[in-house]
Coordinates of N, CA and C and ligand atoms in Angstrom, one line a residue:
M1 N 0.6 26.2 -6.5 CA 0.6 24.7 -6.3 C 0.9 24.3 -4.9
K2 N 0.3 23.3 -4.3 CA 0.6 22.8 -3.0 C 1.6 21.7 -3.1
E3 N 2.6 21.7 -2.3 CA 3.5 20.5 -2.4 C 3.1 19.5 -1.3
I4 N 3.0 18.2 -1.8 CA 2.7 17.1 -0.8 C 3.8 16.0 -1.1
F5 N 4.3 15.6 0.0 CA 5.3 14.5 -0.1 C 4.7 13.1 0.0
I6 N 5.2 12.2 -0.9 CA 4.7 10.8 -0.9 C 5.7 10.0 -0.1
G7 N 5.4 9.6 1.1 CA 6.4 9.0 2.0 C 6.5 7.5 1.7
T8 N 7.0 7.1 0.6 CA 7.4 5.7 0.3 C 8.4 5.6 -0.8
K9 N 9.2 4.5 -0.8 CA 10.1 4.3 -1.9 C 9.6 3.2 -2.8
N10 N 8.4 2.7 -2.4 CA 7.8 1.6 -3.2 C 7.1 2.3 -4.5
E11 N 7.8 2.0 -5.6 CA 7.4 2.6 -6.9 C 5.9 2.3 -7.3
G12 N 5.5 1.0 -7.0 CA 4.1 0.6 -7.3 C 3.2 1.5 -6.5
K13 N 3.4 1.7 -5.2 CA 2.5 2.6 -4.4 C 2.5 4.0 -5.0
I14 N 3.7 4.5 -5.3 CA 3.8 5.9 -5.8 C 2.9 6.1 -7.0
K15 N 3.0 5.2 -8.0 CA 2.2 5.2 -9.2 C 0.7 5.3 -8.9
E16 N 0.3 4.4 -8.0 CA -1.1 4.3 -7.6 C -1.6 5.5 -6.9
I17 N -0.8 6.0 -6.0 CA -1.2 7.2 -5.2 C -1.4 8.4 -6.2
K18 N -0.4 8.6 -7.1 CA -0.6 9.7 -8.0 C -1.8 9.6 -8.9
E19 N -2.1 8.4 -9.3 CA -3.2 8.2 -10.2 C -4.6 8.4 -9.5
I20 N -4.6 8.0 -8.2 CA -5.9 8.1 -7.5 C -6.1 9.5 -7.0
L21 N -5.1 10.1 -6.4 CA -5.2 11.4 -5.8 C -4.9 12.5 -6.9
N22 N -5.7 12.6 -7.9 CA -5.4 13.4 -9.0 C -5.8 14.9 -8.8
F23 N -5.4 15.4 -7.7 CA -5.6 16.9 -7.4 C -4.9 17.7 -8.5
S24 N -5.6 18.7 -9.1 CA -4.9 19.5 -10.1 C -3.9 20.5 -9.5
F25 N -4.1 20.8 -8.2 CA -3.4 21.9 -7.6 C -2.2 21.4 -6.8
V26 N -1.9 20.1 -6.9 CA -0.8 19.5 -6.0 C 0.4 19.2 -6.9
K27 N 1.6 19.6 -6.3 CA 2.9 19.2 -6.9 C 3.4 18.1 -6.0
W28 N 3.5 16.9 -6.5 CA 3.9 15.7 -5.7 C 5.4 15.8 -5.6
I29 N 5.9 15.5 -4.4 CA 7.3 15.4 -4.1 C 7.6 14.0 -3.7
T30 N 8.5 13.3 -4.3 CA 8.9 12.0 -3.9 C 10.4 11.9 -3.5
F31 N 10.9 10.8 -3.2 CA 12.3 10.7 -2.8 C 13.2 11.1 -3.9
R32 N 12.7 11.0 -5.2 CA 13.5 11.4 -6.3 C 13.9 12.9 -6.3
E33 N 12.9 13.7 -5.8 CA 13.1 15.2 -5.9 C 13.9 15.7 -4.7
L34 N 14.2 14.8 -3.7 CA 14.9 15.2 -2.5 C 16.2 14.5 -2.4
D35 N 17.2 15.2 -1.8 CA 18.6 14.5 -1.8 C 18.8 13.8 -0.5
R36 N 17.8 13.6 0.3 CA 18.0 12.8 1.5 C 16.8 11.9 1.7
W37 N 17.0 10.9 2.5 CA 15.9 9.9 2.8 C 16.1 9.5 4.2
L38 N 15.0 9.0 4.8 CA 15.0 8.5 6.1 C 14.4 7.1 6.2
E39 N 15.2 6.1 6.7 CA 14.6 4.8 6.8 C 13.9 4.7 8.1
I40 N 12.6 4.3 8.1 CA 11.8 4.3 9.3 C 11.6 2.8 9.7
E41 N 11.9 2.5 11.0 CA 11.6 1.2 11.5 C 10.1 1.1 11.8
E42 N 9.4 0.1 11.2 CA 8.0 0.0 11.4 C 7.7 -0.8 12.6
V43 N 7.7 -0.1 13.8 CA 7.5 -0.8 15.1 C 6.1 -0.8 15.5
G44 N 5.1 -0.3 14.7 CA 3.7 -0.3 15.1 C 3.2 -1.7 15.1
K45 N 2.0 -1.9 15.8 CA 1.4 -3.3 15.9 C 0.3 -3.4 14.9
T46 N -0.1 -2.3 14.3 CA -1.3 -2.3 13.4 C -0.9 -1.5 12.1
F47 N -1.7 -1.7 11.0 CA -1.4 -0.9 9.8 C -1.6 0.6 10.2
E48 N -2.6 0.9 11.0 CA -2.9 2.3 11.3 C -1.7 2.9 12.0
E49 N -1.2 2.2 13.0 CA 0.0 2.8 13.8 C 1.1 3.0 12.9
N50 N 1.4 2.1 12.0 CA 2.6 2.2 11.1 C 2.4 3.4 10.1
A51 N 1.1 3.5 9.5 CA 0.8 4.5 8.6 C 1.1 5.9 9.2
I52 N 0.6 6.1 10.5 CA 0.7 7.3 11.2 C 2.2 7.6 11.5
L53 N 2.9 6.5 11.9 CA 4.3 6.6 12.3 C 5.1 7.1 11.1
K54 N 4.9 6.5 9.9 CA 5.6 7.0 8.7 C 5.2 8.4 8.3
G55 N 3.9 8.7 8.4 CA 3.4 10.0 8.0 C 4.0 11.1 8.9
K56 N 3.9 10.9 10.2 CA 4.4 11.9 11.1 C 5.9 12.1 11.0
T57 N 6.6 11.0 10.9 CA 8.1 11.1 10.9 C 8.6 11.8 9.6
F58 N 8.0 11.5 8.4 CA 8.4 12.1 7.2 C 8.0 13.6 7.2
A59 N 6.7 13.9 7.7 CA 6.2 15.3 7.6 C 7.1 16.2 8.4
R60 N 7.6 15.7 9.6 CA 8.5 16.5 10.4 C 9.8 16.7 9.8
Y61 N 10.4 15.5 9.3 CA 11.7 15.5 8.8 C 11.9 16.4 7.5
F62 N 10.9 16.3 6.6 CA 11.0 17.0 5.3 C 10.2 18.3 5.4
N63 N 9.5 18.6 6.5 CA 8.6 19.7 6.7 C 7.6 19.9 5.6
L64 N 7.0 18.9 5.2 CA 6.0 18.9 4.1 C 4.8 18.1 4.5
P65 N 3.6 18.5 4.2 CA 2.4 17.6 4.3 C 2.7 16.3 3.6
T66 N 2.3 15.2 4.2 CA 2.8 13.9 3.7 C 1.6 12.9 3.6
I67 N 1.7 12.1 2.5 CA 0.8 11.0 2.4 C 1.6 9.8 2.6
S68 N 1.2 8.9 3.5 CA 1.9 7.6 3.6 C 0.8 6.5 3.6
D69 N 1.3 5.3 3.5 CA 0.4 4.1 3.4 C 1.1 2.9 4.1
D70 N 0.3 2.2 4.9 CA 0.8 0.9 5.4 C -0.2 -0.1 5.0
S71 N 0.2 -1.2 4.4 CA -0.7 -2.1 3.7 C -0.1 -3.5 3.8
G72 N -1.0 -4.5 3.5 CA -0.5 -5.9 3.4 C -1.6 -6.8 3.1
L73 N -1.1 -8.1 3.1 CA -2.0 -9.2 2.7 C -2.3 -10.0 4.0
E74 N -3.6 -10.4 4.1 CA -4.0 -11.2 5.3 C -4.6 -12.5 4.7
V75 N -4.0 -13.6 5.0 CA -4.5 -14.9 4.5 C -5.1 -15.7 5.6
D76 N -6.4 -16.0 5.4 CA -7.2 -16.6 6.5 C -6.6 -17.9 7.0
A77 N -6.2 -18.8 6.0 CA -5.7 -20.1 6.4 C -4.4 -20.0 7.1
L78 N -3.7 -18.8 7.1 CA -2.5 -18.6 7.8 C -2.6 -17.7 9.0
G79 N -3.9 -17.7 9.5 CA -4.1 -16.9 10.7 C -3.9 -15.4 10.5
G80 N -4.1 -14.9 9.3 CA -3.9 -13.5 9.0 C -2.5 -13.1 8.6
E81 N -1.6 -14.1 8.5 CA -0.2 -13.8 8.0 C -0.3 -13.5 6.5
P82 N 0.6 -12.7 6.0 CA 1.7 -12.1 6.6 C 1.4 -10.7 7.3
G83 N 0.2 -10.2 7.0 CA -0.3 -9.0 7.7 C 0.7 -7.8 7.7
I84 N 1.0 -7.2 8.8 CA 1.9 -6.0 8.8 C 3.3 -6.4 8.4
Y85 N 3.6 -7.7 8.4 CA 4.9 -8.1 8.0 C 5.0 -8.5 6.5
S86 N 4.0 -8.1 5.7 CA 4.0 -8.5 4.3 C 5.2 -8.2 3.5
S87 N 5.8 -7.0 3.7 CA 7.0 -6.7 2.9 C 8.2 -7.4 3.4
R88 N 8.2 -7.8 4.7 CA 9.4 -8.4 5.3 C 9.2 -9.9 5.5
Y89 N 8.2 -10.5 4.8 CA 7.8 -11.9 5.1 C 8.9 -12.9 5.0
S90 N 9.8 -12.7 4.0 CA 10.9 -13.7 3.8 C 12.3 -13.2 4.3
E91 N 12.3 -12.5 5.4 CA 13.5 -11.9 5.9 C 14.6 -13.0 6.1
P92 N 15.9 -12.8 6.0 CA 16.5 -11.4 6.1 C 16.5 -10.7 4.8
E93 N 16.4 -11.3 3.6 CA 16.5 -10.5 2.4 C 15.2 -10.7 1.6
S94 N 14.1 -10.1 2.1 CA 12.8 -10.3 1.5 C 12.8 -9.6 0.1
N95 N 12.1 -10.3 -0.8 CA 11.7 -9.6 -2.0 C 10.3 -10.2 -2.5
D96 N 9.7 -9.6 -3.5 CA 8.3 -10.0 -3.9 C 8.3 -11.5 -4.2
E97 N 9.3 -11.9 -5.0 CA 9.3 -13.3 -5.5 C 9.4 -14.3 -4.3
K98 N 10.3 -14.0 -3.4 CA 10.5 -14.9 -2.2 C 9.2 -14.9 -1.3
N99 N 8.6 -13.7 -1.1 CA 7.4 -13.6 -0.3 C 6.3 -14.4 -0.9
I100 N 6.1 -14.3 -2.2 CA 5.1 -15.1 -2.9 C 5.3 -16.6 -2.7
K101 N 6.6 -17.0 -2.9 CA 6.9 -18.4 -2.8 C 6.6 -18.9 -1.4
K102 N 6.9 -18.1 -0.4 CA 6.6 -18.6 1.0 C 5.1 -18.7 1.2
V103 N 4.3 -17.8 0.7 CA 2.8 -17.9 0.9 C 2.4 -19.2 0.2
L104 N 2.8 -19.4 -1.0 CA 2.3 -20.6 -1.8 C 2.8 -21.9 -1.1
E105 N 4.0 -21.9 -0.6 CA 4.4 -23.1 0.1 C 3.6 -23.4 1.3
K106 N 3.3 -22.4 2.1 CA 2.5 -22.6 3.3 C 1.1 -23.0 3.0
L107 N 0.6 -22.7 1.8 CA -0.8 -23.0 1.4 C -0.9 -24.3 0.6
K108 N 0.2 -25.0 0.5 CA 0.2 -26.3 -0.2 C -0.9 -27.2 0.3
G109 N -1.7 -27.7 -0.6 CA -2.7 -28.7 -0.2 C -4.0 -28.0 0.3
V110 N -4.0 -26.7 0.4 CA -5.3 -26.0 0.8 C -6.1 -25.7 -0.5
P111 N -7.4 -26.2 -0.5 CA -8.2 -26.1 -1.7 C -8.7 -24.6 -1.8
F112 N -9.1 -24.3 -3.1 CA -9.4 -22.9 -3.4 C -10.4 -22.2 -2.5
P113 N -11.5 -22.9 -2.1 CA -12.5 -22.2 -1.3 C -11.9 -21.8 0.0
E114 N -10.8 -22.5 0.5 CA -10.2 -22.1 1.8 C -9.1 -21.2 1.7
R115 N -8.8 -20.7 0.5 CA -7.6 -19.8 0.2 C -8.1 -18.4 0.3
T116 N -9.1 -18.0 1.1 CA -9.6 -16.7 1.2 C -8.5 -15.7 1.8
A117 N -8.5 -14.5 1.3 CA -7.5 -13.5 1.8 C -8.0 -12.1 1.5
R118 N -7.3 -11.1 2.0 CA -7.7 -9.7 1.7 C -6.4 -8.9 1.8
F119 N -6.4 -7.8 0.9 CA -5.5 -6.8 1.1 C -6.1 -5.7 2.0
R120 N -5.3 -5.2 2.8 CA -5.7 -4.1 3.7 C -4.8 -2.9 3.5
C121 N -5.3 -1.7 3.5 CA -4.5 -0.5 3.4 C -5.0 0.6 4.3
V122 N -4.1 1.2 5.1 CA -4.5 2.4 5.8 C -3.6 3.5 5.3
A123 N -4.3 4.5 4.7 CA -3.5 5.7 4.2 C -3.6 6.8 5.2
A124 N -2.5 7.6 5.3 CA -2.5 8.7 6.3 C -2.1 10.0 5.6
F125 N -2.7 11.1 6.0 CA -2.3 12.4 5.6 C -1.9 13.1 6.8
V126 N -0.7 13.6 6.9 CA -0.2 14.3 8.1 C 0.4 15.7 7.7
I127 N -0.1 16.7 8.4 CA 0.5 18.0 8.3 C 1.6 18.2 9.4
P128 N 2.8 18.7 9.0 CA 3.8 18.8 10.1 C 3.2 19.6 11.3
D129 N 3.4 18.9 12.5 CA 2.8 19.5 13.7 C 1.4 19.9 13.6
G130 N 0.6 19.2 12.8 CA -0.8 19.5 12.6 C -1.7 18.3 12.5
E131 N -2.7 18.4 11.7 CA -3.7 17.4 11.5 C -3.2 16.0 11.1
I132 N -3.8 15.0 11.6 CA -3.5 13.6 11.1 C -4.9 13.0 10.7
V133 N -5.0 12.6 9.4 CA -6.2 12.0 8.9 C -5.9 10.6 8.4
T134 N -6.7 9.6 8.7 CA -6.5 8.3 8.1 C -7.7 7.7 7.5
A135 N -7.5 6.8 6.6 CA -8.7 6.1 6.0 C -8.2 4.7 5.6
E136 N -9.2 3.7 5.7 CA -8.8 2.3 5.5 C -9.6 1.8 4.3
G137 N -9.0 0.8 3.6 CA -9.7 0.2 2.5 C -9.3 -1.3 2.4
L138 N -10.3 -2.1 2.0 CA -10.1 -3.6 1.9 C -10.3 -4.1 0.5
C139 N -9.7 -5.2 0.1 CA -10.0 -5.8 -1.1 C -10.0 -7.3 -0.9
E140 N -11.2 -8.0 -1.0 CA -11.3 -9.4 -0.7 C -11.0 -10.2 -1.9
G141 N -10.5 -11.5 -1.6 CA -10.2 -12.4 -2.8 C -9.7 -13.7 -2.3
H142 N -9.0 -14.4 -3.2 CA -8.4 -15.7 -3.0 C -7.0 -15.7 -3.4
I143 N -6.2 -16.6 -2.8 CA -4.8 -16.8 -3.3 C -4.8 -18.0 -4.3
G144 N -4.3 -17.7 -5.5 CA -4.2 -18.7 -6.5 C -3.1 -19.7 -6.2
F145 N -2.9 -20.6 -7.2 CA -2.0 -21.7 -7.0 C -0.6 -21.4 -7.6
E146 N -0.5 -20.4 -8.5 CA 0.8 -20.1 -9.1 C 0.7 -18.6 -9.5
P147 N 1.9 -17.9 -9.6 CA 1.9 -16.5 -10.0 C 1.5 -16.4 -11.4
K148 N 0.7 -15.3 -11.7 CA 0.2 -15.0 -13.0 C 0.2 -13.5 -13.2
G149 N 0.7 -13.0 -14.4 CA 0.6 -11.6 -14.7 C 1.9 -10.9 -14.4
E150 N 2.0 -9.7 -15.0 CA 3.3 -9.0 -14.9 C 3.1 -7.6 -14.3
K151 N 1.9 -7.2 -14.2 CA 1.7 -5.8 -13.7 C 1.6 -5.7 -12.2
G152 N 1.4 -4.5 -11.7 CA 1.3 -4.3 -10.2 C 2.6 -4.5 -9.5
F153 N 2.5 -5.0 -8.3 CA 3.7 -5.3 -7.5 C 3.4 -6.2 -6.3
G154 N 4.3 -6.5 -5.5 CA 4.1 -7.3 -4.3 C 3.4 -8.7 -4.6
Y155 N 2.3 -8.9 -3.9 CA 1.6 -10.2 -4.0 C 0.5 -10.2 -5.1
D156 N 0.5 -9.2 -5.9 CA -0.5 -9.1 -7.0 C -0.6 -10.4 -7.9
P157 N 0.5 -11.0 -8.2 CA 0.5 -12.2 -9.1 C -0.3 -13.4 -8.6
I158 N -0.5 -13.4 -7.2 CA -1.2 -14.6 -6.7 C -2.5 -14.2 -6.0
F159 N -2.9 -12.9 -6.2 CA -4.2 -12.5 -5.6 C -5.3 -12.4 -6.6
I160 N -6.4 -13.2 -6.4 CA -7.5 -13.1 -7.4 C -8.7 -12.4 -6.7
P161 N -9.0 -11.2 -7.1 CA -10.1 -10.5 -6.4 C -11.4 -11.2 -6.5
L162 N -12.2 -11.1 -5.5 CA -13.6 -11.7 -5.5 C -14.4 -11.2 -6.7
G163 N -14.9 -12.2 -7.5 CA -15.7 -11.9 -8.7 C -15.0 -11.9 -10.0
Y164 N -13.6 -12.2 -9.9 CA -12.8 -12.2 -11.1 C -12.1 -13.5 -11.2
E165 N -11.6 -13.8 -12.4 CA -10.9 -15.1 -12.6 C -9.4 -14.8 -13.0
R166 N -8.9 -13.6 -12.8 CA -7.5 -13.3 -13.0 C -6.9 -12.7 -11.8
T167 N -5.6 -12.6 -11.8 CA -4.9 -12.0 -10.7 C -4.8 -10.5 -10.8
L168 N -4.6 -9.8 -9.7 CA -4.4 -8.3 -9.8 C -3.3 -7.9 -10.7
A169 N -2.3 -8.8 -10.9 CA -1.2 -8.5 -11.8 C -1.6 -8.6 -13.2
Q170 N -2.8 -9.0 -13.5 CA -3.4 -9.0 -14.9 C -4.4 -7.9 -15.1
F171 N -4.4 -6.9 -14.1 CA -5.3 -5.7 -14.2 C -4.4 -4.6 -14.7
S172 N -5.0 -3.6 -15.4 CA -4.3 -2.4 -15.7 C -4.3 -1.6 -14.4
L173 N -3.4 -0.6 -14.4 CA -3.3 0.3 -13.2 C -4.7 0.9 -12.8
Q174 N -5.4 1.4 -13.9 CA -6.7 2.0 -13.6 C -7.7 1.0 -13.1
E175 N -7.7 -0.2 -13.7 CA -8.6 -1.2 -13.3 C -8.4 -1.6 -11.8
K176 N -7.1 -1.8 -11.5 CA -6.7 -2.2 -10.2 C -7.2 -1.1 -9.2
N177 N -6.9 0.1 -9.5 CA -7.2 1.2 -8.6 C -8.7 1.3 -8.3
K178 N -9.6 0.9 -9.2 CA -11.0 0.9 -9.0 C -11.5 0.0 -7.9
I179 N -10.8 -1.1 -7.8 CA -11.3 -2.1 -6.8 C -10.4 -2.4 -5.6
S180 N -9.2 -1.8 -5.7 CA -8.1 -2.2 -4.7 C -8.4 -1.5 -3.3
H181 N -7.7 -2.1 -2.3 CA -7.7 -1.6 -1.0 C -7.1 -0.2 -1.0
R182 N -6.0 0.0 -1.7 CA -5.4 1.4 -1.8 C -6.3 2.4 -2.5
G183 N -7.0 1.9 -3.5 CA -7.9 2.8 -4.2 C -9.0 3.3 -3.3
K184 N -9.6 2.3 -2.5 CA -10.7 2.6 -1.6 C -10.2 3.5 -0.5
A185 N -9.1 3.2 0.1 CA -8.5 4.0 1.2 C -8.2 5.4 0.7
L186 N -7.6 5.6 -0.4 CA -7.2 6.9 -0.9 C -8.4 7.8 -1.3
R187 N -9.4 7.1 -1.9 CA -10.6 7.9 -2.4 C -11.3 8.5 -1.1
L188 N -11.4 7.6 -0.1 CA -12.0 8.1 1.2 C -11.1 9.2 1.8
L189 N -9.8 9.0 1.8 CA -8.9 10.0 2.4 C -9.1 11.3 1.6
K190 N -9.2 11.2 0.3 CA -9.3 12.4 -0.5 C -10.5 13.2 -0.1
R191 N -11.6 12.6 0.1 CA -12.8 13.3 0.6 C -12.6 14.0 1.9
K192 N -11.8 13.2 2.8 CA -11.6 13.7 4.2 C -10.7 14.9 4.3
I193 N -9.8 15.0 3.3 CA -8.7 16.0 3.4 C -8.9 17.2 2.5
E194 N -9.9 17.1 1.6 CA -10.1 18.2 0.6 C -10.2 19.6 1.3
Y195 N -10.9 19.7 2.4 CA -11.1 20.9 3.1 C -9.8 21.5 3.7
L196 N -8.8 20.6 3.9 CA -7.5 21.1 4.5 C -6.6 21.7 3.4
L197 N -7.0 21.3 2.1 CA -6.1 21.7 1.0 C -6.6 22.9 0.3
I198 N -7.8 23.3 0.5 CA -8.3 24.5 -0.2 C -8.1 25.7 0.7
D199 N -7.5 26.7 0.1 CA -7.2 28.0 0.9 C -8.4 28.8 1.2
Ligands
ITT1 P1 6.9 1.7 2.4 O1 6.9 1.2 3.8 O2 8.1 2.5 2.0 O3 5.6 2.4 2.0 P2 6.7 -1.1 1.7 O4 6.6 -1.8 0.4 O5 7.7 -1.6 2.7 O6 6.9 0.5 1.4 P3 4.6 -1.7 3.6 O7 5.4 -1.7 4.7 O8 3.2 -1.0 3.7 O9 5.2 -1.0 2.3 O10 4.3 -3.2 3.1 C1 3.4 -3.4 2.1 C2 3.6 -4.8 1.5 O11 2.4 -5.4 1.3 C3 4.2 -4.6 0.1 O12 5.6 -4.6 0.0 C4 3.6 -5.8 -0.6 O13 4.3 -6.9 -0.4 C5 2.2 -5.9 0.1 N1 1.2 -5.1 -0.6 C6 0.6 -4.0 -0.2 N2 -0.2 -3.5 -1.1 C7 -0.1 -4.3 -2.2 C8 -0.7 -4.3 -3.5 O14 -1.5 -3.4 -3.9 N3 -0.4 -5.3 -4.3 C9 0.4 -6.3 -3.9 N4 1.0 -6.4 -2.7 C10 0.8 -5.4 -1.9

């Protein structure tokens, strides 16, 4: 079995990554299996910079090939906010509920057709002192008027993917992964890294 570290403490991401990258020969290592952790300051200016920063730092620190992800929501009527600041949008003590509230307040009065948005994800695979491979995925949609649904994480309760009439928080894990930014990025990454994982 090959050990690969999943470089995030976000449980929603961990679930999705394990479901999408269903390699039979990989033993996933997460923060639960290790007795130390490293907080990384996301100083990059793009999703790609931050994904690589997380991947490189964890791969070196834990000496394990690492999958990391930097992702977020871009709302057109807010000039692309919250973007790379998605998880920290309602600082100093951001959480999903406060972040959602802030987006809905800023969009007050904006009609549905103008509430276009997308999720973006850059996934990275980094071998300690070796290859760095990245892949990007997008999921287009609209921001609803109120939170709906209990599944998923983050902004899922207010994000209605294009072609649907429910929020991502009303999708099962498998359904979400089929159309999501993370699903697309990770399936592309999977194809790009397979050759590195086969002995
Ligand atoms: P790590 O840095 O440890 O991976 P994080 O949650 O801080 O965890 P990011 O810095 O990449 O991750 O921020 C991503 C934020 O974007 C996340 O906290 C959500 O608010 C939002 N987000 C990303 N993907 C999402 C998804 O699939 N559904 C809903 N919200 C999502």
